[in-house]
XYZ file of C-alpha atoms in Angstrom:
657
model
C 154.424 61.365 -116.810
C 153.296 58.143 -118.640
C 156.068 56.953 -120.851
C 156.910 53.364 -120.080
C 155.749 50.606 -122.389
C 153.487 49.340 -119.649
C 151.779 52.680 -119.312
C 151.256 52.818 -123.016
C 149.771 49.488 -122.962
C 147.435 50.442 -120.364
C 146.306 53.600 -122.001
C 145.738 51.677 -125.263
C 143.687 49.048 -123.208
C 141.603 51.764 -121.758
C 140.787 53.362 -125.078
C 140.146 49.836 -126.625
C 137.684 49.208 -123.769
C 135.747 52.452 -124.701
C 135.153 50.943 -128.178
C 133.699 47.724 -126.517
C 131.723 49.602 -124.097
C 129.955 52.171 -126.144
C 130.166 51.113 -129.821
C 129.522 47.239 -129.451
C 125.856 47.475 -130.629
C 126.404 50.354 -133.011
C 129.296 49.201 -135.308
C 130.717 45.952 -136.301
C 134.284 45.435 -134.896
C 136.104 46.387 -137.847
C 134.446 49.950 -137.950
C 135.368 50.981 -134.244
C 138.261 52.769 -135.395
C 136.000 55.142 -137.560
C 135.116 56.696 -134.141
C 137.766 55.767 -131.670
C 140.829 57.111 -133.759
C 139.490 60.568 -134.263
C 138.123 60.834 -130.753
C 141.595 59.890 -129.477
C 142.832 62.661 -131.541
C 140.411 65.154 -130.298
C 140.945 64.308 -126.758
C 144.768 64.978 -126.999
C 144.256 68.148 -128.909
C 141.597 69.398 -126.536
C 143.917 68.814 -123.478
C 146.885 70.469 -125.227
C 144.924 73.626 -126.034
C 142.957 73.903 -122.893
C 145.549 76.337 -121.330
C 145.395 78.938 -124.165
C 141.771 78.596 -124.954
C 140.805 82.129 -123.829
C 143.885 83.606 -125.491
C 142.848 82.060 -128.817
C 139.149 83.111 -128.351
C 140.148 86.680 -127.661
C 142.742 86.769 -130.566
C 139.852 85.455 -132.756
C 137.552 88.292 -131.711
C 140.168 90.820 -132.278
C 141.058 89.651 -135.808
C 137.341 89.471 -136.658
C 136.774 92.988 -135.515
C 139.977 94.037 -137.564
C 138.576 92.571 -140.558
C 141.728 90.372 -140.980
C 141.083 87.530 -143.273
C 144.278 85.417 -142.980
C 144.113 84.460 -139.359
C 145.958 81.151 -139.229
C 149.396 82.379 -138.200
C 148.113 84.869 -135.260
C 145.882 82.041 -134.000
C 148.711 79.532 -133.935
C 150.855 82.157 -131.973
C 147.926 82.633 -129.468
C 147.633 78.915 -129.088
C 151.340 78.470 -128.900
C 150.829 75.409 -130.874
C 150.848 74.564 -134.657
C 147.060 74.028 -134.268
C 144.151 75.826 -132.475
C 140.427 75.780 -131.708
C 138.543 79.149 -131.528
C 135.036 77.724 -130.815
C 135.391 78.567 -127.032
C 134.295 74.859 -126.279
C 136.289 72.169 -124.641
C 135.344 68.525 -124.287
C 134.701 69.149 -120.552
C 132.158 71.809 -121.489
C 130.267 69.651 -123.761
C 130.137 66.873 -121.173
C 127.476 68.766 -119.025
C 124.907 68.852 -122.040
C 122.264 66.442 -121.508
C 120.107 67.077 -124.453
C 121.442 64.789 -127.494
C 120.377 67.271 -130.245
C 121.917 70.305 -128.466
C 124.986 68.368 -127.708
C 125.405 67.414 -131.484
C 124.948 70.940 -132.351
C 127.566 72.355 -130.010
C 129.909 69.431 -130.736
C 129.578 70.362 -134.480
C 130.534 73.972 -133.572
C 133.459 72.539 -131.592
C 134.703 70.786 -134.566
C 134.259 73.599 -136.855
C 136.496 75.809 -134.525
C 139.516 73.744 -135.289
C 142.469 75.018 -137.481
C 142.598 73.882 -141.085
C 145.173 71.308 -140.467
C 142.924 69.621 -137.763
C 139.859 70.081 -140.086
C 141.571 68.063 -142.747
C 142.014 65.207 -140.137
C 138.383 65.344 -139.120
C 137.264 65.494 -142.684
C 139.287 62.551 -143.983
C 138.203 60.546 -140.901
C 134.632 61.489 -142.015
C 133.775 62.046 -138.320
C 130.860 64.312 -139.027
C 129.143 61.288 -140.840
C 129.288 59.447 -137.667
C 127.295 61.986 -135.632
C 123.869 61.103 -136.711
C 124.128 57.618 -135.688
C 125.946 58.497 -132.340
C 123.370 60.934 -131.735
C 120.421 58.678 -132.409
C 121.735 56.068 -130.164
C 122.609 58.799 -127.466
C 126.154 57.569 -127.517
C 127.930 60.941 -128.168
C 127.703 61.994 -124.562
C 128.846 58.548 -123.382
C 131.963 58.852 -125.720
C 132.978 62.173 -124.377
C 132.417 61.037 -120.810
C 134.611 57.961 -121.221
C 137.438 59.982 -123.002
C 137.310 62.423 -120.138
C 137.761 59.535 -117.529
C 140.527 60.688 -114.817
C 142.057 57.180 -115.691
C 142.675 58.131 -119.255
C 144.873 61.212 -118.983
C 145.758 62.073 -122.443
C 146.896 65.581 -121.279
C 150.743 66.657 -121.722
C 150.972 66.294 -117.996
C 149.955 62.482 -118.331
C 151.854 61.586 -121.461
C 154.388 63.501 -123.568
C 154.242 63.795 -127.313
C 156.413 60.817 -128.005
C 154.426 58.627 -125.738
C 151.154 59.918 -127.255
C 152.395 59.132 -130.608
C 153.361 55.610 -129.493
C 149.993 55.205 -128.093
C 148.281 56.311 -131.392
C 150.389 54.052 -133.578
C 149.604 51.054 -131.134
C 145.987 51.815 -131.522
C 146.392 51.976 -135.278
C 148.172 48.772 -135.257
C 145.462 47.005 -133.233
C 142.865 48.097 -135.395
C 144.742 47.109 -138.498
C 145.436 43.582 -137.112
C 141.721 43.261 -136.189
C 140.936 43.877 -139.844
C 143.965 42.301 -141.563
C 142.688 42.185 -145.153
C 142.344 45.967 -145.368
C 145.272 46.793 -143.116
C 147.849 45.136 -145.592
C 147.077 47.898 -148.105
C 148.120 50.616 -146.081
C 150.267 49.201 -143.199
C 153.909 47.781 -143.648
C 155.022 45.787 -140.819
C 157.425 47.624 -138.663
C 160.104 45.005 -138.931
C 160.100 45.440 -142.648
C 160.298 49.158 -142.383
C 163.115 49.003 -139.894
C 165.102 46.702 -142.237
C 164.406 49.214 -145.097
C 165.458 52.270 -143.179
C 168.697 50.379 -141.979
C 169.564 49.486 -145.542
C 169.064 53.182 -146.550
C 171.018 54.856 -143.677
C 173.554 52.456 -142.164
C 175.922 51.986 -145.268
C 176.515 55.826 -145.151
C 175.757 56.568 -141.430
C 179.485 57.714 -140.808
C 179.447 59.920 -144.051
C 176.324 61.812 -143.096
C 177.283 65.243 -141.664
C 175.230 67.504 -139.330
C 172.539 69.183 -141.139
C 168.955 69.230 -142.354
C 167.570 66.373 -144.261
C 164.364 65.946 -146.337
C 162.604 62.634 -146.391
C 159.843 61.605 -148.701
C 157.312 58.698 -149.163
C 155.100 58.852 -152.273
C 152.763 56.215 -150.946
C 152.963 56.836 -147.186
C 149.967 55.038 -145.788
C 149.709 55.729 -142.251
C 153.178 57.562 -142.275
C 155.106 54.871 -140.294
C 157.836 54.615 -142.891
C 158.666 58.354 -142.571
C 158.605 58.324 -138.675
C 160.648 55.183 -138.492
C 163.183 56.532 -140.985
C 163.330 59.652 -138.950
C 164.096 57.786 -135.832
C 166.668 55.540 -137.394
C 168.532 58.458 -138.879
C 168.881 60.085 -135.492
C 169.788 56.875 -133.635
C 172.493 56.252 -136.017
C 173.911 59.684 -136.088
C 173.421 61.053 -132.631
C 176.158 58.725 -130.888
C 178.891 60.508 -132.977
C 177.514 64.027 -131.828
C 175.999 65.065 -135.140
C 173.180 67.522 -134.932
C 170.480 66.085 -137.451
C 167.202 67.718 -138.303
C 164.689 66.227 -140.617
C 161.696 67.458 -142.586
C 159.036 64.817 -143.589
C 157.123 64.843 -146.773
C 154.520 62.308 -148.109
C 151.461 61.746 -150.268
C 148.769 59.373 -149.755
C 145.414 58.836 -151.779
C 143.338 57.021 -149.043
C 141.571 59.433 -146.819
C 141.585 57.581 -143.539
C 145.214 56.512 -143.804
C 146.260 60.069 -144.590
C 144.185 61.350 -141.579
C 145.951 59.020 -139.446
C 149.508 59.947 -140.649
C 148.625 63.768 -140.248
C 147.238 63.116 -136.875
C 150.182 61.091 -135.733
C 152.611 63.873 -136.602
C 150.419 66.559 -134.769
C 150.109 64.289 -131.701
C 153.650 64.037 -131.636
C 154.171 67.696 -131.502
C 155.246 67.854 -135.136
C 152.612 70.118 -136.564
C 154.872 71.817 -138.867
C 155.811 68.454 -140.348
C 152.238 67.611 -140.665
C 151.761 70.529 -143.007
C 154.277 68.806 -145.385
C 152.193 65.941 -146.014
C 149.343 65.718 -148.722
C 146.523 63.339 -149.080
C 142.811 62.447 -149.905
C 141.051 61.045 -152.964
C 142.155 63.885 -155.132
C 145.892 63.309 -154.342
C 146.921 60.230 -156.372
C 150.743 60.335 -156.631
C 150.866 59.034 -160.154
C 148.450 61.662 -161.641
C 148.696 64.422 -159.250
C 152.303 65.070 -157.941
C 151.928 67.267 -154.913
C 155.776 67.787 -154.905
C 156.661 68.243 -158.545
C 160.052 69.667 -159.045
C 161.206 69.002 -155.443
C 164.198 66.975 -154.438
C 164.936 64.804 -151.408
C 167.879 63.367 -149.598
C 166.286 59.935 -148.458
C 163.018 58.296 -149.960
C 161.303 55.144 -149.144
C 157.946 53.542 -150.161
C 155.805 50.554 -150.303
C 153.583 51.101 -153.295
C 150.339 49.011 -153.948
C 151.124 45.737 -155.854
C 149.151 44.517 -158.760
C 146.659 47.291 -158.497
C 145.236 48.967 -161.610
C 146.288 52.630 -162.167
C 144.013 52.898 -165.232
C 142.209 56.013 -163.780
C 145.488 57.705 -163.229
C 146.672 56.743 -166.604
C 143.403 58.359 -168.153
C 144.020 61.574 -166.015
C 147.571 61.754 -167.563
C 146.218 61.659 -171.096
C 146.135 57.906 -171.871
C 149.030 55.348 -172.269
C 150.350 56.668 -175.477
C 149.937 60.432 -174.820
C 151.730 60.750 -171.352
C 154.225 63.373 -171.276
C 154.762 63.749 -167.534
C 158.739 64.160 -167.299
C 158.658 61.503 -164.396
C 157.554 58.836 -166.737
C 159.079 59.891 -170.218
C 162.760 60.432 -170.051
C 165.777 60.667 -172.236
C 167.820 57.446 -172.281
C 169.781 55.386 -174.589
C 169.615 58.159 -177.233
C 165.888 58.115 -177.161
C 164.435 61.446 -175.958
C 161.015 59.924 -175.504
C 162.060 56.760 -173.584
C 158.830 55.540 -171.950
C 158.642 54.208 -168.257
C 154.929 53.671 -168.566
C 153.982 50.248 -167.479
C 150.693 48.296 -168.028
C 147.640 49.783 -166.609
C 147.127 46.634 -164.436
C 150.109 47.308 -162.006
C 151.751 50.632 -161.445
C 154.219 49.757 -158.546
C 157.321 50.510 -160.560
C 155.895 53.813 -161.596
C 155.957 54.836 -157.866
C 159.642 53.991 -157.920
C 160.158 56.057 -161.083
C 158.490 58.910 -159.202
C 160.916 58.587 -156.254
C 163.955 58.418 -158.699
C 162.622 61.786 -160.274
C 162.939 63.490 -157.078
C 166.823 62.376 -156.483
C 169.330 65.058 -155.713
C 171.949 65.131 -158.487
C 173.903 68.282 -157.593
C 174.878 67.375 -154.082
C 177.862 65.462 -152.575
C 175.648 62.807 -151.025
C 172.899 62.645 -153.695
C 169.929 60.612 -152.742
C 169.079 56.988 -151.379
C 166.035 54.968 -151.896
C 164.469 52.012 -150.294
C 161.378 50.606 -151.925
C 159.570 47.361 -151.413
C 157.915 45.382 -154.354
C 156.489 41.940 -155.189
C 158.297 39.645 -157.600
C 156.608 40.844 -160.664
C 158.622 44.106 -160.405
C 161.739 41.904 -161.137
C 160.676 40.308 -164.520
C 157.216 41.309 -166.007
C 157.142 43.361 -169.069
C 158.613 42.472 -172.381
C 161.644 44.056 -173.871
C 160.666 47.512 -174.731
C 157.680 47.763 -172.342
C 157.461 49.967 -169.272
C 158.382 47.631 -166.682
C 161.585 46.323 -168.512
C 162.380 49.848 -169.546
C 162.260 50.950 -165.842
C 164.659 48.148 -164.914
C 167.016 49.146 -167.889
C 166.828 52.757 -167.013
C 167.924 52.026 -163.519
C 170.501 49.463 -164.044
C 172.186 51.498 -167.071
C 172.367 54.562 -164.975
C 173.922 52.483 -162.290
C 171.635 53.431 -159.462
C 170.705 50.057 -158.308
C 172.859 49.050 -155.206
C 171.053 45.867 -154.103
C 167.790 43.864 -154.097
C 166.956 41.978 -150.894
C 164.471 38.931 -150.969
C 162.483 39.151 -147.886
C 161.015 36.009 -146.010
C 157.634 34.793 -147.304
C 154.649 35.610 -145.002
C 156.058 39.016 -144.025
C 153.071 40.988 -144.584
C 149.514 41.066 -142.993
C 147.471 40.264 -145.992
C 149.605 38.256 -148.531
C 152.194 35.595 -148.073
C 153.776 36.376 -151.582
C 157.531 36.993 -152.141
C 158.543 40.574 -151.491
C 161.822 42.508 -152.302
C 163.537 45.579 -151.065
C 165.232 47.487 -153.852
C 168.069 49.834 -152.639
C 168.940 52.697 -154.993
C 171.686 55.373 -154.823
C 173.001 57.974 -157.244
C 176.152 58.110 -155.245
C 177.524 54.586 -155.338
C 180.853 53.692 -153.438
C 183.689 52.781 -155.867
C 183.479 49.064 -155.334
C 179.732 48.963 -156.306
C 180.062 50.950 -159.544
C 178.554 48.997 -162.342
C 177.587 46.158 -159.856
C 174.291 44.842 -158.409
C 174.117 42.900 -155.208
C 171.279 40.290 -154.777
C 170.713 39.120 -151.268
C 168.477 36.127 -150.574
C 167.152 36.723 -147.008
C 164.170 34.222 -147.314
C 165.653 32.238 -144.678
C 166.551 34.858 -142.177
C 163.290 35.252 -140.342
C 161.944 34.494 -136.809
C 158.456 32.817 -136.404
C 155.791 34.693 -134.530
C 154.097 32.970 -131.589
C 150.817 33.896 -133.256
C 150.064 34.596 -136.822
C 148.569 38.189 -137.573
C 146.550 37.629 -140.547
C 148.894 36.179 -143.199
C 151.851 37.451 -141.246
C 153.651 34.468 -139.692
C 157.259 35.659 -139.303
C 159.210 38.830 -138.633
C 162.708 40.080 -139.345
C 164.161 40.457 -135.929
C 167.177 42.552 -135.192
C 169.393 39.685 -135.495
C 167.953 38.775 -138.781
C 168.250 42.095 -140.013
C 172.002 42.153 -138.816
C 172.550 39.231 -141.232
C 171.147 41.282 -144.047
C 173.321 44.323 -143.238
C 176.316 42.212 -142.723
C 175.985 40.751 -146.293
C 175.193 44.166 -147.748
C 178.339 45.643 -146.019
C 180.613 42.643 -147.171
C 179.519 43.082 -150.615
C 181.663 40.698 -152.929
C 183.758 39.507 -149.969
C 180.712 37.808 -148.368
C 181.618 34.272 -148.124
C 178.075 32.799 -148.062
C 177.123 32.784 -151.821
C 173.949 30.795 -150.935
C 172.655 34.179 -149.694
C 174.512 37.056 -151.414
C 175.822 37.260 -154.953
C 177.222 40.347 -156.946
C 176.755 40.732 -160.585
C 177.568 42.978 -163.264
C 174.506 45.284 -164.148
C 174.837 44.210 -167.697
C 174.275 40.486 -166.682
C 170.609 41.213 -166.336
C 170.100 42.563 -169.793
C 169.273 41.071 -173.094
C 168.355 41.784 -176.747
C 165.056 40.220 -177.787
C 165.566 39.499 -181.484
C 162.951 38.629 -184.030
C 163.839 35.768 -186.345
C 162.085 35.766 -189.696
C 161.655 32.974 -192.294
C 160.558 33.567 -195.830
C 157.022 32.819 -197.209
C 157.146 29.954 -199.500
C 153.905 29.232 -201.622
C 153.456 26.746 -204.236
C 153.732 28.151 -207.941
C 155.508 31.271 -207.145
C 158.288 32.562 -209.354
C 161.753 32.828 -207.797
C 162.948 35.605 -210.047
C 160.068 38.032 -209.751
C 159.270 40.893 -207.233
C 155.797 40.692 -206.187
C 153.682 43.915 -205.187
C 152.021 44.186 -201.686
C 148.645 43.581 -203.441
C 149.871 40.477 -205.127
C 151.345 39.107 -201.951
C 147.979 39.693 -200.024
C 146.067 37.799 -202.631
C 148.771 35.090 -202.719
C 148.459 34.628 -198.786
C 144.541 34.340 -199.143
C 144.671 31.649 -202.272
C 148.086 30.197 -201.952
C 149.105 26.962 -200.425
C 152.395 26.960 -198.338
C 155.061 24.686 -199.734
C 158.445 24.215 -197.957
C 160.108 23.206 -201.331
C 158.836 26.508 -203.031
C 161.160 29.579 -203.660
C 160.786 32.504 -201.198
C 158.444 35.270 -202.224
C 160.370 38.313 -203.130
C 158.653 41.653 -201.894
C 161.484 44.054 -202.660
C 164.486 44.612 -204.834
C 167.093 47.068 -203.338
C 169.214 49.703 -205.387
C 172.010 48.089 -207.474
C 174.533 49.560 -204.896
C 173.126 47.438 -202.126
C 175.279 44.771 -200.444
C 173.991 41.219 -199.630
C 173.579 40.497 -196.009
C 171.691 37.344 -195.406
C 171.965 37.735 -191.566
C 169.720 40.691 -191.831
C 167.480 39.333 -194.634
C 169.186 40.826 -197.681
C 169.827 38.009 -200.382
C 170.974 37.713 -203.912
C 168.496 36.753 -206.634
C 168.226 37.098 -210.338
C 165.749 39.618 -211.445
C 165.217 40.422 -215.117
C 168.504 38.787 -215.861
C 170.515 40.736 -213.516
C 171.797 39.786 -209.993
C 170.071 41.930 -207.289
C 169.860 42.189 -203.533
C 166.287 41.302 -202.516
C 164.284 41.067 -199.398
C 161.738 38.183 -198.917
C 158.336 38.415 -197.578
C 158.395 36.969 -193.935
C 155.906 34.242 -193.071
C 154.163 35.253 -189.901
C 153.414 31.800 -188.807
C 157.260 30.943 -188.661
C 158.165 34.115 -187.001
C 160.077 33.540 -183.627
C 161.806 35.706 -180.922
C 164.857 34.884 -179.023
C 166.440 36.369 -175.935
C 170.323 37.069 -176.282
C 172.192 38.077 -173.236
C 174.040 41.352 -173.653
C 176.906 39.331 -172.282
C 176.836 36.742 -175.114
C 180.301 35.807 -176.051
C 181.277 37.336 -179.463
C 183.679 34.613 -180.508
C 184.722 34.712 -184.184
C 181.607 37.006 -185.118
C 181.097 40.707 -184.957
C 178.677 40.600 -182.009
C 177.064 38.372 -179.636
C 173.750 38.462 -181.521
C 175.443 36.861 -184.567
C 177.280 34.318 -182.520
C 173.947 33.297 -180.882
C 172.353 33.128 -184.323
C 174.922 31.134 -185.892
C 174.867 28.461 -182.932
C 171.330 28.341 -181.909
C 169.217 29.183 -184.999
C 170.919 28.814 -188.346
C 171.759 25.083 -188.018
C 168.030 24.371 -187.658
C 166.539 27.214 -190.035
C 169.124 27.901 -192.768
C 166.848 30.309 -194.479
C 166.225 32.528 -191.371
C 167.398 35.963 -190.754
C 167.240 38.705 -187.926
C 164.930 41.565 -188.436
C 167.074 44.421 -186.914
C 164.139 46.822 -186.863
C 162.377 44.720 -184.229
C 165.350 44.237 -182.004
C 164.793 45.605 -178.476
C 166.803 45.589 -175.229
C 165.204 44.364 -172.019
C 166.226 43.673 -168.472
C 164.887 41.139 -166.033
C 166.253 39.858 -162.593
C 165.511 36.146 -161.644
C 166.275 35.338 -157.952
C 165.006 31.769 -158.726
C 167.700 31.252 -161.322
C 170.552 32.723 -159.432
C 169.698 31.187 -156.070
C 168.238 27.879 -157.313
C 168.842 25.111 -154.806
C 168.297 21.607 -156.477
C 166.537 19.071 -154.493
C 168.244 15.775 -154.302
C 166.322 12.999 -155.993
C 165.007 10.239 -153.652
C 166.869 6.902 -153.788
C 165.284 3.942 -155.545
C 165.550 2.185 -151.968
C 163.308 5.011 -150.459
C 160.797 4.797 -153.408
C 160.559 0.937 -153.099
C 159.935 1.214 -149.254
C 157.163 3.770 -149.714
C 155.483 1.450 -152.290
C 155.744 -1.603 -150.065
C 154.336 0.364 -147.184
C 151.248 1.478 -149.447
C 150.772 -2.071 -150.575
C 150.816 -3.212 -146.979
C 148.342 -0.701 -145.994
C 146.120 -1.571 -148.881
C 146.249 -5.328 -148.029
C 145.089 -4.466 -144.381
C 142.179 -2.220 -145.527
C 141.011 -5.074 -147.860
C 141.269 -7.593 -145.141
C 139.281 -5.528 -142.877
C 136.465 -4.842 -145.323
C 136.381 -8.476 -146.098
C 136.018 -9.259 -142.359
C 133.229 -6.867 -142.084
C 131.332 -8.300 -145.052
C 131.703 -11.836 -143.699
């Protein structure tokens, strides 16, 4: 049985050669996969089903005669697989048909005979759409003949389920690398996935008891994260004799990548698992949650970065009307705390979706590993969706660590990326803390770039990350790992107002809103004029200049008043939640007295506009200043440039002479 890496490589090479031999003049190279991937699936399924073909055909006839509508279960039993084909055809039967039109008709009948789970794969690959072109070029028969070559044995006798899965994944990888720009949207490099799964499992591997675990990916692409996570979990627990079984669940909007994921599971002999994944254009995770109300033990994801989710937003009712409990939660005393981000980038919404599926009533809870770009760390102002999500996560103490990955890790982008590690069962030493790990230096260059991907995180590189994670605040290398209190990332955004001052106004009069509007249109600003009073408070009110309540004489009596703010002088400040209180009531007042009042004595804080925000800056926390060049070095460079210029002038003068 073909199971060695060399055998896998040989099979992949043979299948790749079919694409070059048959499709070269029919398709551009980047479109070979539209035909080769579904045909690889069909050839494997065909060979697996061949021994039970007659039994399935007989069962189908019996069920039809009995008028039984729900036939899926009995047909699976007859096939002794989680899929079947009742057409009565095999690829070998079709090979003997020489007439192109008849071959197409019979091939379509063959496709129609597959079970619903395989039909989903065929439909999402859009294989039937390829048949007119293949028939017109008389290439369908050639494809079938090539895939039936004795050298290409894809039967269970020639290669087992695991080996077949490896071959299929390698084919997908090769096609993706051949079309890097598109691949980056759906294909996370395996080195990144392995690091993510290790971060998710290794810290608690010795605490995971024998049992059944549910794994979920809400943006699963080709399903690689789920399968690698499954492999990693078993590798970490099997040495200790634990019996671990897993169920995989995932959702993917892209039809082709969903078909690849489903096909991969079926080819590996995990047809039942394939039934747990959902996808296609109608299944956008944000607007059509296929697993609403379900909870999972382990979750991981690589959501799209910087991609508009406006269509999903509209389907959910519009930004201001979303009521989905994944994205509108109770937090900080607010029963309608919004996690809805700007429509231009929904990546943190995918993380909120994962968090909504955490287990809260079990001993181990849930763990999450999700990869994001840098904008997820700091975009969004205080009170906006992105900042609210960060605040919600940190104040609930779910964030264990964020790991900065090396640049040029992904196929279609060289941007900075970060792995977020979350748990709702933090160990005691991590309570209230967040670890930042700068792993940007821990990478191994590739011999040849794969699109934008120029480096990989080798096993040794990943070991460094896991060592830093495990050591936590005992890790000595603070250039690569630092531990913070969660509150260190929070701040209050305060609005600082100053009064409107217009020439000719009365310091002892309250102006109506209509009068103030007219004054703004006709008046002239004058810094020496008295503030415009917009409101006199009840006689019992107490003055509070810090928050805009001042004393003034109105109708001969001392009153507490509020001034009309000058919008042109309005400013905002970010005050850390950890701002020292000093001699004042709180950190905000201490900040105001030190940083604002000396420069604007008439300023006040509008408390109604104060919002709490959170942002995380790797650049600030891991900033490494570059030493300035010495004066001698600069002078040497200048002299070298002068000498070079003199030589050029001399050469030009010589040429002219």
